[in-house]
Each structure stands twice: as structure tokens, then as C-alpha cells.
PDB file of C-alpha atoms in Angstrom:
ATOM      1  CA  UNK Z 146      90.799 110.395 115.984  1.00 43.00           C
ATOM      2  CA  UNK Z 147      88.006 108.622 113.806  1.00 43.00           C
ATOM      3  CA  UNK Z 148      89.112 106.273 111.521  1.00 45.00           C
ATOM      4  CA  UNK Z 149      85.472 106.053 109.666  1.00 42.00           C
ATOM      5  CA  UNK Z 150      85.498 106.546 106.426  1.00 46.00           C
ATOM      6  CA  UNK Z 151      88.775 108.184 106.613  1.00 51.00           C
ATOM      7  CA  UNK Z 152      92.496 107.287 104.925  1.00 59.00           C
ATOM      8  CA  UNK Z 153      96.050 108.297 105.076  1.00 71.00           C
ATOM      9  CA  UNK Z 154      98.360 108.626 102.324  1.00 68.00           C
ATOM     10  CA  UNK Z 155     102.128 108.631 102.918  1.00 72.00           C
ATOM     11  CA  UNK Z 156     103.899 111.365 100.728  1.00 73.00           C
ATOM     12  CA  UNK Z 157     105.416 109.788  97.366  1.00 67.00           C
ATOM     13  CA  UNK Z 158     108.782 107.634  98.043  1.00 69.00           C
ATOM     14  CA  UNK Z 159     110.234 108.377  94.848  1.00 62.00           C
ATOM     15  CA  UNK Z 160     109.939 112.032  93.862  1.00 63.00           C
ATOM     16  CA  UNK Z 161     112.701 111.974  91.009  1.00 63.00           C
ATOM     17  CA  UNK Z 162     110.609 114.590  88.752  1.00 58.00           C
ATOM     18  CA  UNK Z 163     111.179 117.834  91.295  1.00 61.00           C
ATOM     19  CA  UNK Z 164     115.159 118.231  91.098  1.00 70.00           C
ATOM     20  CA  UNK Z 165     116.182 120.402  93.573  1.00 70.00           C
ATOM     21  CA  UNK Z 166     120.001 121.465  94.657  1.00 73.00           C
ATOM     22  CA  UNK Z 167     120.729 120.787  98.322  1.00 69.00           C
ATOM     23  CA  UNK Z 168     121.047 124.744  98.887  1.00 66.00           C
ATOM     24  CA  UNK Z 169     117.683 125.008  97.937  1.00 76.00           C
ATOM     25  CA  UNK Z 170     115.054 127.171  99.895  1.00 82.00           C
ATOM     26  CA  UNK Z 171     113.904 124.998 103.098  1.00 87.00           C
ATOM     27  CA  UNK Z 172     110.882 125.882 105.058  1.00 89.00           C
ATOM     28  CA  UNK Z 173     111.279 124.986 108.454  1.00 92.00           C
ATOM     29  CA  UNK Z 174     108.371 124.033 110.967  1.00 92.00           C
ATOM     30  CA  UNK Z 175     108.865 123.394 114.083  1.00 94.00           C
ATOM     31  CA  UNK Z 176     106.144 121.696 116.411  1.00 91.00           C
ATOM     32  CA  UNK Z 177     106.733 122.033 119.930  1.00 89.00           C
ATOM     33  CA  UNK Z 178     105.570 120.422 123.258  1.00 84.00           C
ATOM     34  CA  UNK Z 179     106.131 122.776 126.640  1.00 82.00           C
ATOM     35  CA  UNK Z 180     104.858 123.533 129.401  1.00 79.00           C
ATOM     36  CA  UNK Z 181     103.704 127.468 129.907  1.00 84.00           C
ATOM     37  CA  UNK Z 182     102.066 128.970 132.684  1.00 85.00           C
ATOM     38  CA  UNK Z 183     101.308 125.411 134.566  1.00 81.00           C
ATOM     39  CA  UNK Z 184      99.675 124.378 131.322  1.00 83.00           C
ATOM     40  CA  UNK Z 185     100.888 121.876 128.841  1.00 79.00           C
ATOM     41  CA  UNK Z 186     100.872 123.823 125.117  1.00 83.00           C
ATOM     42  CA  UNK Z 187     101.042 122.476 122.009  1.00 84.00           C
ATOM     43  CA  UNK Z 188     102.495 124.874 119.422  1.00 86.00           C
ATOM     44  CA  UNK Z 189     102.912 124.915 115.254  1.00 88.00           C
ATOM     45  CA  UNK Z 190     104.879 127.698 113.579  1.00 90.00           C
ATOM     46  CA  UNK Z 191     106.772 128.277 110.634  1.00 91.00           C
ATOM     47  CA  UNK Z 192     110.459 129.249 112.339  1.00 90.00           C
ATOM     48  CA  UNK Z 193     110.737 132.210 109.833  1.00 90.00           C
ATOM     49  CA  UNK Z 194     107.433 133.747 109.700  1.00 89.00           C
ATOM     50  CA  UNK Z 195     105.519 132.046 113.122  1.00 90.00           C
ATOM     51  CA  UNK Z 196     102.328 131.599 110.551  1.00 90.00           C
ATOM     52  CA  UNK Z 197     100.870 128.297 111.933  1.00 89.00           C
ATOM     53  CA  UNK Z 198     100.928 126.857 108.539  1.00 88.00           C
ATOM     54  CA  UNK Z 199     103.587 126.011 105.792  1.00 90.00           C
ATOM     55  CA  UNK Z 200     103.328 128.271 102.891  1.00 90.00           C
ATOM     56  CA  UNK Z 201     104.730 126.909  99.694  1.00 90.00           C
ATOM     57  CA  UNK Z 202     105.972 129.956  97.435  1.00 90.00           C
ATOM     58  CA  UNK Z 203     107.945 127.667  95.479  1.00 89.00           C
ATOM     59  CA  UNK Z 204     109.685 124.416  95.179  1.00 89.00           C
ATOM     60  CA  UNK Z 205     111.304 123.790  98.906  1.00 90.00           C
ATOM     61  CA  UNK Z 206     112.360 121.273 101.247  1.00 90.00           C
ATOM     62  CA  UNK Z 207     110.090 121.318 103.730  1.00 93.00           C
ATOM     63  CA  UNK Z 208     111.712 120.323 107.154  1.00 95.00           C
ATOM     64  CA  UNK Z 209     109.478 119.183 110.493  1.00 96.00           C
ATOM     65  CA  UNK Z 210     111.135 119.416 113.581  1.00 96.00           C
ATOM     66  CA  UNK Z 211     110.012 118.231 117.073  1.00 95.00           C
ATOM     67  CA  UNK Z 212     110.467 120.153 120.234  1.00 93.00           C
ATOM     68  CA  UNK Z 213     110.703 118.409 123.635  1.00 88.00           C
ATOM     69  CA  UNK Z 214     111.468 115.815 125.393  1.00 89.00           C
ATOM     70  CA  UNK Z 215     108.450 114.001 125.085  1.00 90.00           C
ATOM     71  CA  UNK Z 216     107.581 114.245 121.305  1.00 94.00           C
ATOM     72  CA  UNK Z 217     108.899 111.407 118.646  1.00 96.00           C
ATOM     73  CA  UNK Z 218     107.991 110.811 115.441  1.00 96.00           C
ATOM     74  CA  UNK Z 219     105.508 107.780 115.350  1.00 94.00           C
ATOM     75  CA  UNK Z 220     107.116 104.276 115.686  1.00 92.00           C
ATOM     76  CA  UNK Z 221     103.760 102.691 113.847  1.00 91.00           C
ATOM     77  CA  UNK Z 222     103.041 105.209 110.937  1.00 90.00           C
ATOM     78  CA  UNK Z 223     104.804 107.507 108.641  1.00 91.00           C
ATOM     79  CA  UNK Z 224     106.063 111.003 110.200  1.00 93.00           C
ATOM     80  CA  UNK Z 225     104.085 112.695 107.351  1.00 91.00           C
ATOM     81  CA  UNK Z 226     100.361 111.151 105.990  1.00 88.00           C
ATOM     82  CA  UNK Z 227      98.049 113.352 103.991  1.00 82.00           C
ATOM     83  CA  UNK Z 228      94.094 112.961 103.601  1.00 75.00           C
ATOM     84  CA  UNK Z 229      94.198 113.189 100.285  1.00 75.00           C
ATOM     85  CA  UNK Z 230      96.278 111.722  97.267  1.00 76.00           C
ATOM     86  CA  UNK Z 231      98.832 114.535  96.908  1.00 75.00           C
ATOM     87  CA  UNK Z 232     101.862 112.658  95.460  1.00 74.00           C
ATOM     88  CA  UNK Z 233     102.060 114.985  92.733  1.00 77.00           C
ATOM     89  CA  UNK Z 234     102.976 117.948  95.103  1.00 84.00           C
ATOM     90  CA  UNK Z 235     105.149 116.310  97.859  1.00 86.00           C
ATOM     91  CA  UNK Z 236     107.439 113.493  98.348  1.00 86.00           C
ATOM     92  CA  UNK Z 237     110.564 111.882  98.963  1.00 86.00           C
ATOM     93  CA  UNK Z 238     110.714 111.782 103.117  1.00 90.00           C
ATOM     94  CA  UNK Z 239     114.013 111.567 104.930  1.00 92.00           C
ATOM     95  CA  UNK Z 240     114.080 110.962 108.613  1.00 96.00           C
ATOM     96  CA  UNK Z 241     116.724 112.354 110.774  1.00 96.00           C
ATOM     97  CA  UNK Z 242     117.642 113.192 114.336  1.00 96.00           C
ATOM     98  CA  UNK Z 243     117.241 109.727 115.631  1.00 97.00           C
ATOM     99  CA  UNK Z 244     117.253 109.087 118.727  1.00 95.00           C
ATOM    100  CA  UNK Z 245     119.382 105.914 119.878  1.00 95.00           C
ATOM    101  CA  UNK Z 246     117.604 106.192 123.687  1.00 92.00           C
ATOM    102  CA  UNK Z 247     113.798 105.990 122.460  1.00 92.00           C
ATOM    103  CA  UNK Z 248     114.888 104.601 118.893  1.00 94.00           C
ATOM    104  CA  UNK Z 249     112.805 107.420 117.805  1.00 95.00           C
ATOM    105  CA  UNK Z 250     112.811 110.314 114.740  1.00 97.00           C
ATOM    106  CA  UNK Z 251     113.059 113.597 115.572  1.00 97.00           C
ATOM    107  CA  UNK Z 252     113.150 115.632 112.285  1.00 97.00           C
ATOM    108  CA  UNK Z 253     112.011 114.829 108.860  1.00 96.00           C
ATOM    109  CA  UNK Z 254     112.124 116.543 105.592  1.00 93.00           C
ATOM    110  CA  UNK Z 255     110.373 116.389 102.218  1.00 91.00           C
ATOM    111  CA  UNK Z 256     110.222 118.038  98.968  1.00 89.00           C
ATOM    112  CA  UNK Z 257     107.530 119.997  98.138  1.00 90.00           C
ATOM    113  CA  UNK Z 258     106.703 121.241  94.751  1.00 88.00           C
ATOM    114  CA  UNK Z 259     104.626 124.707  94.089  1.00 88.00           C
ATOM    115  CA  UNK Z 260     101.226 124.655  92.941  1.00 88.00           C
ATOM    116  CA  UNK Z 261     102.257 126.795  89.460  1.00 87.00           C
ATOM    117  CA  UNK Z 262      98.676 128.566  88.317  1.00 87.00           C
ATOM    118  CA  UNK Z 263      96.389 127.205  91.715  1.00 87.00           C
ATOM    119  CA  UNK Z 264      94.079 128.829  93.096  1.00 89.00           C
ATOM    120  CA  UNK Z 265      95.600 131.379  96.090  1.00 90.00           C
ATOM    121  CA  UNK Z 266      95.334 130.113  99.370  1.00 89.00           C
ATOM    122  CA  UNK Z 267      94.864 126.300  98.385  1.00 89.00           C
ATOM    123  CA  UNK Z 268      94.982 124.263 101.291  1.00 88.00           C
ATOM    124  CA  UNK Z 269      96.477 121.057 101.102  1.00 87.00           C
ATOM    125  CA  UNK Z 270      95.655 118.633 104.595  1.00 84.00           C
ATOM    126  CA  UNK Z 271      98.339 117.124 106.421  1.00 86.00           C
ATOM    127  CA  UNK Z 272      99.210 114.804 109.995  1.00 90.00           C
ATOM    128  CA  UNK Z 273     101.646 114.637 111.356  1.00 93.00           C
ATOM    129  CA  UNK Z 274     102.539 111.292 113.363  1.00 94.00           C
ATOM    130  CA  UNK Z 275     104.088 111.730 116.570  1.00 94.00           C
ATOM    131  CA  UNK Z 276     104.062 109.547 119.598  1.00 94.00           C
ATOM    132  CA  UNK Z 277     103.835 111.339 122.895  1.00 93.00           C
ATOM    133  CA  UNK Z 278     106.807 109.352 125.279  1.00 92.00           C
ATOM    134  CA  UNK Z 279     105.225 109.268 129.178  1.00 89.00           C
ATOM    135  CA  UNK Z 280     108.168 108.021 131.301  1.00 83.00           C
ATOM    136  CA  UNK Z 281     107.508 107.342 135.323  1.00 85.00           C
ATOM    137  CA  UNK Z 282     109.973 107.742 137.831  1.00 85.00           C
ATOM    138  CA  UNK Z 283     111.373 104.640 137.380  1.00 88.00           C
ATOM    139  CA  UNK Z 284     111.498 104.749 133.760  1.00 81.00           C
ATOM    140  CA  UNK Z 285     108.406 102.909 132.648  1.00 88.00           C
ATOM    141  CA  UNK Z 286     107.708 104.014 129.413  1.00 87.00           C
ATOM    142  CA  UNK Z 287     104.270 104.339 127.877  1.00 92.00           C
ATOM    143  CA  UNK Z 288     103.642 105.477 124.137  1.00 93.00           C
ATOM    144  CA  UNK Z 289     100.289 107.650 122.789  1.00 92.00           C
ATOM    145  CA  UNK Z 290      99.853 108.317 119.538  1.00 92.00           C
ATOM    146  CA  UNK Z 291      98.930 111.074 118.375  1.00 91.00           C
ATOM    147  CA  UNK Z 292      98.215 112.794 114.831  1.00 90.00           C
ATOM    148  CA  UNK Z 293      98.560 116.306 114.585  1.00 90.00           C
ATOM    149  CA  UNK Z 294      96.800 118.578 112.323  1.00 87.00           C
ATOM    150  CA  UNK Z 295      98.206 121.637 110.547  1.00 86.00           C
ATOM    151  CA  UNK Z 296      97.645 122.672 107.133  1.00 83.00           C
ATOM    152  CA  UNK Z 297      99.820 123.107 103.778  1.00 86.00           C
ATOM    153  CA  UNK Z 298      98.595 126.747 101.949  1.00 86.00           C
ATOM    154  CA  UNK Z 299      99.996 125.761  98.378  1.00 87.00           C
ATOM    155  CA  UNK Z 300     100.063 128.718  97.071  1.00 81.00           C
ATOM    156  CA  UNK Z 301      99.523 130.626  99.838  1.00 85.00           C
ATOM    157  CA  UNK Z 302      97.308 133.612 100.243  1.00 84.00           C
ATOM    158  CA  UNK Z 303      98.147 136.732  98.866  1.00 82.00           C
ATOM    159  CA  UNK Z 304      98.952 138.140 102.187  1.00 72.00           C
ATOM    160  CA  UNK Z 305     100.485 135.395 103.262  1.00 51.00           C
TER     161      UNK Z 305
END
């Protein structure tokens, strides 16, 4: 990853102005690290509709959730940075799923508010921070980084 020129924004940590009852809608994405065919894969989906991307159709939770055995929400950064300042649309991260073991995250979720009269198919840039656990045998545990790129359509397209 280059770090030239480039900056991360955490999502806002107070976001009292989108109210939203706990049975709200909640947009689950699930980001998952497995081996397939001898090859180690990488995969992004939304769990309902298995687009790579989150669509925001209206105001949501928006829950991340890591697959594996290997993946952890980043010890160093926030779970969820964005390249630009988008504090107005999102904000308000909870972490969950730790793990006592790795003293690791493995779910977040944030509120997400819909972009009301934007342009279809408005993409809003997102990482998110993971660290990639790589255990020996003997349980020597090394750490990678890693920042992973999917995208936020906000609103969507129209066929999406």
C-alpha cells in the first residue's frame, strides 16, 4: 500500500443526527479468507445479494464480518478508514466478536445514512483494516497488515 500523498479517515465517533431503532435494516458483508482449489481466496460479498459491494438503499447498519481463522480486525488502525471525509454519511463504529485468544475484533458495525437526491451509483471508497494472523507449529505468531479495498455504492445503481 502507498502511503504518498494518501490519508485515512476513521468513520465519525459520534453519529447522534441518524436515529435509527435497533430493528432497523442491517446490511451484512462478510469478507472471507479460505482456501479453494489449493489456492488461498480472498472473497467480499454482501450475504443477501453476493454483489461485491455494499449498496446503501437507505439508512442501515452496516455490519462487517470476518471469515477465518486467520483474519482480525487490525490491532494498529481502525476496522473501518475511508479516503475521503465522509462523516456526514457514516459513523458511529462498534466492535464486536472479540476474540480473548488473539485479543482481536472480529465483527464491526456502523451506521450508514442514504445519500437522499445523489447521483445513482455514487461510490463512496472504503478499507478495511484487518491483520492477517500467521501462526507456526509451535505457535509463533506473526501479524501482516493488510487494508482491503471494496467499495460503498451510495445510492446504488439502478440495477443494483
Amino acid at each position: 500500500m502507498s502511503t504518498i500523498n494518501y490519508k485515512q479517515y476513521g468513520l465519525a465517533p459520534f453519529f447522534d443526527s441518524l436515529s435509527l431503532e435497533q430493528s432497523a435494516r442491517s446490511v451484512v458483508y462478510k469478507v472471507t479468507l479460505a482456501v479453494r482449489e489449493g489456492q488461498v481466496v480472498l472473497s467480499c460479498r454482501d450475504a443477501d445479494t453476493g454483489k461485491d459491494y455494499i449498496a446503501i438503499t437507505e439508512d442501515c447498519y452496516v455490519t462487517i464480518q470476518l471469515d477465518g481463522d486467520q483474519l482480525f480486525f487490525s490491532d494498529a488502525y481502525e476496522a473501518i478508514t475511508t479516503k475521503e471525509e465522509l462523516s456526514s454519511y457514516y459513523g458511529g463504529l462498534v466492535y464486536a466478536d472479540y476474540d480473548k485468544a488473539y485479543g482481536r475484533y472480529k465483527t464491526v458495525q456502523f451506521k450508514a445514512r442514504f445519500n437522499a437526491g445523489g447521483k445513482y451509483g455514487t461510490i463512496h471508497p472504503f478499507n478495511i483494516n484487518v491483520d492477517l494472523l500467521q501462526e507456526d507449529a509451535k505457535g509463533n505468531r506473526r501479524w501482516t497488515g493488510i487494508s482491503i479495498d471494496p467499495d460503498i455504492t451510495n445510492p446504488p445503481p439502478i440495477d443494483g
